[in-house]
Every structure is written in C-alpha cells, then in structure tokens.
Amino acid sequence: MTQIRQYLENNKENMIALLKELVAVPSVQGNAEEGFPFGREPARALDIMLKSCREAGFSVENVDNYAGSADIGDAEPQLAVLTHLDVVPAGGGWSSDPFELTQVGEKLVGRGAIDDKGPAVAAFFAARAVKELGIPLKKGIRLIFGTNEENGSADLAYYRSKRTMPPMVFTPDGEYPVINAEKGMLRVYFSAKYSGIPVRGGTVINAVPAVCSDDADDYIGRSAHASTPEKGENAITKFLDIQGDLHPLLNRLSELFPHGELNGKSCGLGFSDAVSVDMTCVLSMLNSRDGRLCGGIDIRFPLDRTKAEISGIICEKLRSAGFDIDSCEGVEPHCTDENSTFVKALLKSYERVTGEKGRCIAIGGGTYVHEIEGGVAFGAEFPGKDGHMHSPDEFITVGDLLKNAEIMAEAMIGICG
C-alpha cells in the first residue's frame, strides 16, 4: 500500500532514532530486585518503548516490568505482535560499540538491531502508520513487549498468568515467510564417577562445542547452534573418537555419539518426519570435575514424537552406559496449521510487499511463540539474509527495517481491517 510505504519513508529517521535509544540500553538480564524481575536495564528498555507508545496515543500497560503492551483500535484485541527488548550479552569481536547504534552504509549495527529491538521498532511504527493514516479497524491490535526471551521467557509466562493473550499471535523474532512448525526440544544433563584424563568441552548446552581439551591437547571443531549442527563440527565427539579408549565411560560415549553423526541414531533415536525432517542430537558439554564426568545433550525432535518418548530412549541409553541422569527437561513440538486463515493472511501480506512467493517453514530452534497455541514466527530476517544475531556486529539494514514495518502494517490491516 503506497500510503503505508510513504508514511514509513517519512518517519525513517524517527525509526532509527528510537532504535538508537533502545540499543543504548544494555538490556541483558541482571540481578532481580524488588519491582525489577530481570534487573533494571530490561525494565529501562521497556519504559522507553512504552513511553513512545503512550506519546503516540496508544493505550499502554506495564505488567510489573515483566512485559508491557500497547493497544490500538477501540475493539478487543484479536491480533498480538509479540517482540522482546532484552538482549544477549555483547561479547567480544565488535567493530564498534555494541550499545551504540552505528550506521555503516545501509547497516544499522548494534546489539539487538535484529534480535529483537529493530523488529519491535518496526512493529510500533507499523501500528502508528495504521493509526495515524486513519485506516479503519474492525478488530483491535495489541503490541506486546517482553523482557526475558533470551533467558527462558519467564516474562511471557508471567504475562499470560495475568492477562489473556489475543487469539492470533505472531512474533517477528524469527524469519520470513512464516515459521509454523518448531521441533520439540530436550536437554539432558548426566554424570558418573570418573577417574580418567581431564576433559573440558563445551560451556553452553545449545551450541556445538568448538573446543575440547585434555591436559595435553586441544581438539578443535567449529561452533554452531545446536539446532543446526550440520553447520559446525563437534569438538567433543572428535576428542572421543581419538581418546575414547582411554576410559570405559569415554568409550561408551564414543559409541553413543560417533563423530559426524547428527541425528542420534546410535542412541536409538534418528527419527524424522515429512514436515520437520531429521531430528538432531548434540553432545554439547563434557567436563570432568570433582571426581565426576558431567555431560549435556541438546536434542531437537520431530513433530510426530513426544518428549516422554524421546526422554525415555536417551535416558535409558545413558543409564545403560553407566551414567546418572541429573536432569531432563524440554518442550513438546509446536505446529500451527499452514492452511489456517491467520497463516494465509500473513503469507499474503508478505507476498504483497516483497513480490516473493510465501511459504511455511519448519525449524529446529524454538521461537517466542513456541508455547502459544496457534502462534507463528513472521520475520524479521528475510530469506538469504544474516543479521549476525547473537554474534558480533549484529545489524539490520535501513531498508529491511522499513520493509518489516510495511509487511507488519499490511498484516494488521489484512487481519483486523
């Protein structure tokens, strides 16, 4: 719609200015305080966003600094656009200050630019465009801003315990066209008494480990997200492949997790289905400490399997290999019907703005709507684009910031107009 596009172009500098203000807040989870469940910085980012919404004439609510909302339209909200204002730590390797939005050509560089402050700004200006252009709405729209997506989404759980979520929800916290299916996830921690060579491999459970060390050598792999292990090389399984014969526990792990195997077939898993395709199983942590060998496994399983089934198989294999199960937690798969009116409307909006054919995709990672029935991820990354999410020099281009807002505005009008 030409008037939407022109409105956004006219407000381009205002969009960049708000993103700059948000990026300047290092909204990494901090220590909980009275009234600040995730520390002061995520709450400060929320305050900035809600202040902008209030000044734009939206009906605003802060739900105890867990999350906030802004409504447009007189009718009860039927559509929610869910974004988050917390970010992962900056880490090293940046070309500029991660908490100062830096424009390099068309790129807007800063922590949160693509995940998820940039999309939050786009959602806000999409709603502003609809409101200020006087486009009539039959159904209300609610913007929801969370503050704990990067550390377990306790913000969303709290918000949902206090408020009713609108029946249609999308989050621009993934990629286009539409993510309607997400594999189930299981994280297993295990340990056993151990007196072998020292082992140090992996620091987080949801990443393919890049380094595994003993006292003599470093075994080098390549890091990747645990949901896409084919993009990396597992340094722990590489170590086990070479040194597994040095201790019975290492040998048994080497048999369960052969180097190069990604689907857990040797653990009795290896399932796949037509929608989510192959499951993944990553031995992502292995460290010796205090006389024990401690490990962690990240599993992403297909839509046609259950958490109970997968946990039963992997835990039995580990126990048979001599390990205790310290914890085993996860979530069931998530899938929204690709033929639903809601999903079709989102795909139509994407097609109208981009001129590209829309389609539904399945992923191994979990998005912000994983536990919201009927929810989908819609943006913010475009096919073939990489905004360095969770990495140094995270960015969104000016063009993609505006295009996100235009697509979301189209979706709001198509669904609620």
Coordinates of C-alpha atoms in Angstrom, one line a residue:
M1 CA 0.0 0.0 0.0
T2 CA 1.6 3.2 -1.2
Q3 CA 0.4 5.4 1.7
I4 CA 2.0 3.0 4.2
R5 CA 5.3 2.9 2.4
Q6 CA 5.3 6.7 2.1
Y7 CA 4.5 7.1 5.8
L8 CA 7.3 4.9 6.8
E9 CA 9.8 6.6 4.5
N10 CA 8.7 9.9 6.0
N11 CA 9.4 8.5 9.5
K12 CA 12.6 6.7 8.7
E13 CA 14.8 9.0 10.8
N14 CA 12.3 8.7 13.7
M15 CA 12.5 4.9 13.5
I16 CA 16.3 5.0 13.5
A17 CA 16.3 7.4 16.5
L18 CA 14.1 5.1 18.6
L19 CA 16.2 2.1 17.7
K20 CA 19.3 4.1 18.7
E21 CA 17.7 4.9 22.1
L22 CA 16.8 1.3 22.7
V23 CA 20.2 -0.1 21.6
A24 CA 21.9 2.3 24.0
V25 CA 20.3 0.3 26.9
P26 CA 22.4 -2.8 27.7
S27 CA 19.2 -4.8 28.5
V28 CA 21.0 -8.1 29.4
Q29 CA 19.4 -9.9 32.2
G30 CA 20.6 -8.6 35.6
N31 CA 20.1 -9.4 39.2
A32 CA 16.4 -9.4 40.3
E33 CA 15.4 -6.5 42.6
E34 CA 12.0 -5.5 44.1
G35 CA 10.0 -4.3 41.1
F36 CA 12.7 -5.3 38.6
P37 CA 12.4 -9.1 38.0
F38 CA 15.2 -9.2 35.4
G39 CA 17.3 -6.3 36.6
R40 CA 17.0 -2.6 35.9
E41 CA 18.2 -2.5 32.3
P42 CA 15.5 -4.6 30.7
A43 CA 12.9 -2.6 32.6
R44 CA 14.5 0.6 31.3
A45 CA 14.2 -0.6 27.7
L46 CA 10.6 -1.4 28.4
D47 CA 9.9 2.0 29.8
I48 CA 11.4 3.7 26.7
M49 CA 9.2 1.6 24.4
L50 CA 6.0 2.1 26.4
K51 CA 6.7 5.9 26.6
S52 CA 6.9 6.1 22.8
C53 CA 3.7 4.1 22.5
R54 CA 1.9 6.4 25.1
E55 CA 3.1 9.5 23.2
A56 CA 1.7 8.1 20.0
G57 CA -1.7 7.8 21.6
F58 CA -1.8 4.0 22.3
S59 CA -3.4 2.5 25.3
V60 CA -0.4 1.4 27.4
E61 CA 0.1 -1.0 30.3
N62 CA 3.2 -2.2 32.1
V63 CA 2.7 -5.6 33.8
D64 CA 5.1 -5.4 36.7
N65 CA 8.1 -4.9 34.5
Y66 CA 7.8 -8.4 33.1
A67 CA 6.2 -7.2 29.9
G68 CA 4.2 -4.3 28.6
S69 CA 1.5 -3.8 26.0
A70 CA 0.1 -1.1 23.7
D71 CA -3.3 -1.3 22.1
I72 CA -4.7 0.4 19.0
G73 CA -8.3 0.3 17.9
D74 CA -11.5 0.5 20.0
A75 CA -12.3 -3.2 19.7
E76 CA -11.0 -6.0 21.8
P77 CA -7.5 -7.0 20.6
Q78 CA -7.7 -10.0 18.3
L79 CA -4.1 -9.8 17.0
A80 CA -0.9 -9.6 19.1
V81 CA 2.5 -8.8 17.8
L82 CA 5.0 -10.1 20.3
T83 CA 8.5 -8.8 20.5
H84 CA 11.2 -8.6 23.2
L85 CA 13.5 -5.9 24.4
D86 CA 16.1 -8.0 26.3
V87 CA 19.3 -9.0 24.5
V88 CA 22.2 -11.4 24.9
P89 CA 25.5 -10.2 26.2
A90 CA 27.6 -8.3 23.7
G91 CA 30.7 -10.5 23.9
G92 CA 33.9 -9.6 22.0
G93 CA 34.8 -9.1 18.4
W94 CA 32.7 -6.0 17.6
S95 CA 33.9 -3.3 15.1
S96 CA 32.1 -0.6 17.1
D97 CA 30.5 -0.1 20.5
P98 CA 27.7 -2.8 20.6
F99 CA 25.5 -0.5 22.7
E100 CA 25.8 2.5 20.4
L101 CA 23.8 2.2 17.2
T102 CA 26.3 2.7 14.4
Q103 CA 25.3 3.3 10.8
V104 CA 27.7 1.7 8.3
G105 CA 26.3 2.4 4.8
E106 CA 22.8 0.8 4.9
K107 CA 23.6 -1.3 8.0
L108 CA 22.4 -0.3 11.5
V109 CA 24.9 -2.1 13.8
G110 CA 24.3 -2.7 17.5
R111 CA 23.2 -5.4 19.9
G112 CA 19.5 -6.0 19.5
A113 CA 19.3 -4.5 16.0
I114 CA 17.8 -7.7 14.5
D115 CA 17.0 -9.5 17.8
D116 CA 14.6 -8.0 18.7
K117 CA 14.8 -4.2 19.2
G118 CA 14.7 -3.5 15.5
P119 CA 11.6 -5.6 14.9
A120 CA 10.0 -4.0 18.0
V121 CA 10.5 -0.6 16.5
A122 CA 9.2 -1.8 13.1
A123 CA 6.0 -3.2 14.8
F124 CA 5.5 0.1 16.7
F125 CA 5.7 2.2 13.5
A126 CA 3.6 -0.3 11.6
A127 CA 0.8 0.2 14.2
R128 CA 1.5 4.0 14.2
A129 CA 1.0 4.1 10.4
V130 CA -2.3 2.3 10.6
K131 CA -3.5 4.6 13.4
E132 CA -2.2 7.9 12.1
L133 CA -3.4 7.3 8.5
G134 CA -6.9 6.7 9.8
I135 CA -7.2 3.2 8.4
P136 CA -10.3 1.7 9.9
L137 CA -10.0 -1.4 12.1
K138 CA -12.8 -3.9 12.9
K139 CA -10.6 -5.7 15.4
G140 CA -8.1 -4.4 18.0
I141 CA -4.4 -4.9 17.8
R142 CA -2.0 -5.3 20.7
L143 CA 1.8 -4.9 20.7
I144 CA 3.4 -6.9 23.5
F145 CA 7.0 -6.2 24.6
G146 CA 8.8 -8.8 26.7
T147 CA 12.0 -8.6 28.7
N148 CA 13.2 -12.1 29.2
E149 CA 13.0 -14.0 25.9
E150 CA 16.8 -14.7 25.9
N151 CA 16.7 -16.4 29.3
G152 CA 13.7 -18.7 29.4
S153 CA 10.7 -16.4 28.6
A154 CA 9.6 -16.1 32.3
D155 CA 8.3 -12.7 31.2
L156 CA 5.8 -14.3 28.9
A157 CA 4.7 -16.9 31.4
Y158 CA 4.0 -14.2 33.9
Y159 CA 2.2 -12.0 31.4
R160 CA 0.0 -14.9 30.4
S161 CA -0.8 -15.7 34.0
K162 CA -2.1 -12.1 34.4
R163 CA -3.6 -11.3 31.0
T164 CA -5.4 -13.1 28.3
M165 CA -3.4 -13.4 25.0
P166 CA -5.3 -12.4 21.9
P167 CA -6.3 -15.4 19.8
M168 CA -3.9 -14.6 16.9
V169 CA -0.2 -14.0 17.7
F170 CA 2.9 -13.6 15.6
T171 CA 6.4 -12.7 16.6
P172 CA 9.0 -11.1 14.3
D173 CA 11.6 -13.0 16.2
G174 CA 12.5 -15.5 13.5
E175 CA 12.5 -15.4 9.8
Y176 CA 10.2 -14.9 6.8
P177 CA 8.0 -16.1 5.2
V178 CA 6.2 -17.9 8.1
I179 CA 7.6 -20.4 10.7
N180 CA 4.7 -22.5 11.6
A181 CA 6.4 -25.6 12.9
E182 CA 9.1 -26.0 15.5
K183 CA 10.7 -29.2 16.7
G184 CA 10.4 -30.4 20.2
M185 CA 13.4 -29.8 22.5
L186 CA 15.0 -31.9 25.2
R187 CA 18.0 -31.0 27.3
V188 CA 19.6 -33.8 29.3
Y189 CA 22.3 -33.4 31.9
F190 CA 24.1 -36.6 33.1
S191 CA 27.2 -37.6 35.2
A192 CA 29.1 -40.5 36.6
K193 CA 32.1 -41.2 38.9
Y194 CA 35.3 -40.7 36.9
S195 CA 39.0 -41.0 37.4
G196 CA 40.3 -40.7 33.8
I197 CA 42.1 -37.9 32.0
P198 CA 40.8 -34.4 32.5
V199 CA 38.1 -33.3 29.9
R200 CA 37.0 -29.7 29.2
G201 CA 34.5 -29.4 26.4
G202 CA 31.5 -27.1 25.8
T203 CA 30.2 -24.3 28.0
V204 CA 26.6 -24.0 26.9
I205 CA 24.1 -26.7 26.1
N206 CA 22.6 -25.2 23.0
A207 CA 25.8 -24.9 20.9
V208 CA 28.0 -27.3 19.1
P209 CA 31.3 -27.1 21.0
A210 CA 34.2 -25.6 19.1
V211 CA 37.0 -26.8 21.6
C212 CA 37.5 -29.9 23.8
S213 CA 40.7 -30.2 25.8
D214 CA 42.6 -32.6 27.9
D215 CA 45.8 -31.9 29.7
A216 CA 47.9 -32.5 26.6
D217 CA 45.9 -31.3 23.6
D218 CA 43.1 -29.2 22.3
Y219 CA 40.6 -30.8 19.8
I220 CA 39.3 -28.1 17.6
G221 CA 35.9 -28.1 15.9
R222 CA 33.5 -25.4 14.7
S223 CA 30.7 -23.8 16.7
A224 CA 27.1 -23.7 15.5
H225 CA 23.7 -23.5 17.1
A226 CA 22.6 -26.9 18.4
S227 CA 19.5 -26.8 16.2
T228 CA 21.7 -26.7 13.1
P229 CA 24.7 -29.0 13.9
E230 CA 25.5 -29.6 10.3
K231 CA 26.9 -26.0 10.2
G232 CA 29.6 -26.9 12.8
E233 CA 31.9 -29.7 13.8
N234 CA 31.7 -31.2 17.3
A235 CA 35.0 -31.0 19.2
I236 CA 33.8 -33.3 22.0
T237 CA 32.9 -36.2 19.7
K238 CA 36.2 -35.5 17.9
F239 CA 38.0 -35.9 21.2
L240 CA 36.1 -39.1 22.0
D241 CA 36.8 -40.5 18.6
I242 CA 40.5 -40.2 19.2
Q243 CA 40.8 -40.7 23.0
G244 CA 37.7 -42.8 23.8
D245 CA 39.7 -46.0 24.5
L246 CA 41.4 -44.3 27.5
H247 CA 38.5 -44.9 29.8
P248 CA 35.4 -47.1 29.7
L249 CA 33.0 -44.2 30.2
L250 CA 34.6 -42.3 27.3
N251 CA 34.4 -45.4 25.1
R252 CA 30.7 -45.8 25.8
L253 CA 30.0 -42.2 25.0
S254 CA 32.0 -42.6 21.8
E255 CA 29.8 -45.5 20.8
L256 CA 26.6 -43.5 21.6
F257 CA 27.8 -40.3 19.9
P258 CA 30.0 -41.2 16.9
H259 CA 31.9 -38.2 15.4
G260 CA 29.9 -36.8 12.5
E261 CA 26.6 -38.4 13.4
L262 CA 24.0 -35.6 13.9
N263 CA 20.6 -37.4 14.4
G264 CA 21.2 -39.6 17.5
K265 CA 20.8 -42.9 15.6
S266 CA 23.4 -44.7 17.7
C267 CA 21.4 -43.7 20.8
G268 CA 18.3 -45.4 19.4
L269 CA 16.9 -42.2 18.0
G270 CA 17.4 -40.9 14.5
F271 CA 13.7 -40.1 13.8
S272 CA 12.4 -37.8 11.1
D273 CA 9.1 -36.7 9.6
A274 CA 7.9 -35.1 6.4
V275 CA 7.5 -31.6 7.9
S276 CA 10.4 -31.1 10.3
V277 CA 12.7 -33.6 8.6
D278 CA 15.6 -35.1 10.6
M279 CA 15.9 -34.8 14.3
T280 CA 19.2 -33.5 15.8
C281 CA 21.1 -34.8 18.8
V282 CA 24.2 -33.0 20.1
L283 CA 26.6 -34.0 22.9
S284 CA 27.3 -30.3 23.6
M285 CA 29.0 -30.4 27.1
L286 CA 31.5 -32.8 28.6
N287 CA 33.6 -31.8 31.6
S288 CA 35.4 -33.6 34.4
R289 CA 35.1 -32.1 37.9
D290 CA 35.1 -33.2 41.5
G291 CA 35.7 -36.8 40.6
R292 CA 32.8 -37.0 38.1
L293 CA 32.4 -36.8 34.3
C294 CA 29.5 -34.4 33.6
G295 CA 27.8 -34.0 30.2
G296 CA 24.9 -32.3 28.5
I297 CA 22.9 -33.2 25.4
D298 CA 20.7 -30.9 23.2
I299 CA 18.0 -32.8 21.2
R300 CA 15.5 -31.3 18.7
F301 CA 12.9 -33.9 17.8
P302 CA 10.2 -34.1 15.0
L303 CA 6.6 -33.2 15.3
D304 CA 5.3 -36.7 15.4
R305 CA 7.3 -37.7 18.5
T306 CA 6.7 -36.8 22.2
K307 CA 9.0 -35.5 25.0
A308 CA 8.2 -38.7 27.0
E309 CA 9.2 -41.0 24.2
I310 CA 12.5 -39.2 23.4
S311 CA 13.5 -38.8 27.0
G312 CA 12.7 -42.5 27.7
I313 CA 15.1 -43.6 25.0
I314 CA 18.0 -41.3 25.6
C315 CA 17.9 -41.7 29.4
E316 CA 17.8 -45.5 29.2
K317 CA 20.8 -45.5 26.9
L318 CA 22.8 -43.2 29.2
R319 CA 21.9 -45.3 32.3
S320 CA 23.0 -48.5 30.5
A321 CA 26.3 -46.7 29.7
G322 CA 26.9 -46.1 33.5
F323 CA 25.6 -42.6 33.9
D324 CA 23.1 -41.0 36.3
I325 CA 20.5 -38.6 34.9
D326 CA 20.9 -35.3 36.7
S327 CA 18.0 -33.5 34.9
C328 CA 15.9 -34.0 31.8
E329 CA 13.7 -31.1 30.7
G330 CA 12.1 -30.0 27.5
V331 CA 9.1 -28.9 25.5
E332 CA 6.8 -30.6 23.0
P333 CA 6.9 -29.7 19.3
H334 CA 4.8 -26.8 18.2
C335 CA 2.8 -26.6 14.9
T336 CA 0.2 -24.2 13.6
D337 CA -1.9 -25.3 10.6
E338 CA -0.5 -23.8 7.5
N339 CA -3.9 -23.7 6.0
S340 CA -5.4 -21.5 8.7
T341 CA -7.0 -18.2 7.8
F342 CA -4.4 -16.5 10.0
V343 CA -1.4 -18.0 8.4
K344 CA -2.7 -17.4 4.9
A345 CA -3.3 -13.7 5.7
L346 CA 0.3 -13.4 6.9
L347 CA 1.7 -15.0 3.7
K348 CA -0.5 -12.8 1.6
S349 CA 0.9 -9.7 3.3
Y350 CA 4.5 -11.0 2.8
E351 CA 3.8 -11.6 -0.9
R352 CA 2.2 -8.2 -1.5
V353 CA 5.1 -6.3 -0.1
T354 CA 8.0 -8.4 -1.3
G355 CA 6.7 -9.8 -4.6
E356 CA 8.1 -13.2 -3.5
K357 CA 6.1 -16.4 -3.0
G358 CA 5.2 -17.1 0.6
R359 CA 5.5 -20.5 2.2
C360 CA 5.6 -22.1 5.6
I361 CA 8.8 -23.5 7.0
A362 CA 9.8 -25.7 10.0
I363 CA 12.8 -25.1 12.2
G364 CA 14.7 -26.9 14.9
G365 CA 15.0 -23.8 17.1
G366 CA 12.3 -22.5 19.3
T367 CA 10.8 -19.1 18.8
Y368 CA 9.0 -16.7 21.3
V369 CA 5.6 -18.3 20.4
H370 CA 6.7 -22.0 20.9
E371 CA 4.2 -22.5 23.7
I372 CA 1.4 -20.3 22.4
E373 CA -1.2 -22.3 20.6
G374 CA -1.8 -21.0 17.1
G375 CA 1.2 -18.7 17.2
V376 CA 3.8 -18.3 14.4
A377 CA 7.0 -16.5 13.7
F378 CA 6.7 -13.9 11.0
G379 CA 10.1 -12.2 10.2
A380 CA 12.2 -10.4 10.9
E381 CA 15.1 -11.8 8.8
F382 CA 14.5 -12.2 5.1
P383 CA 15.5 -15.4 3.2
G384 CA 19.2 -15.4 2.5
K385 CA 19.9 -12.6 4.9
D386 CA 22.1 -12.9 8.0
G387 CA 21.9 -10.1 10.6
H388 CA 24.6 -11.7 12.8
M389 CA 22.0 -12.5 15.5
H390 CA 23.7 -13.3 18.9
S391 CA 27.1 -12.5 17.2
P392 CA 29.4 -9.5 16.9
D393 CA 28.3 -6.7 14.6
E394 CA 24.6 -7.6 14.7
F395 CA 22.7 -5.4 12.3
I396 CA 19.6 -4.7 10.4
T397 CA 19.6 -2.6 7.2
V398 CA 17.6 0.5 6.9
G399 CA 15.7 -1.0 4.0
D400 CA 14.8 -4.1 5.9
L401 CA 13.7 -2.1 9.0
L402 CA 11.2 -0.3 6.8
K403 CA 10.2 -3.4 4.9
N404 CA 9.5 -5.2 8.1
A405 CA 7.2 -2.4 9.2
E406 CA 5.4 -2.3 5.9
I407 CA 4.8 -6.1 6.0
M408 CA 3.5 -5.9 9.5
A409 CA 1.2 -3.0 8.7
E410 CA -0.2 -4.9 5.8
A411 CA -0.8 -7.9 8.1
M412 CA -2.5 -5.7 10.7
I413 CA -4.8 -4.3 8.0
G414 CA -5.4 -7.6 6.3
I415 CA -6.3 -9.4 9.6
C416 CA -8.0 -6.6 11.6
G417 CA -9.2 -4.1 9.0

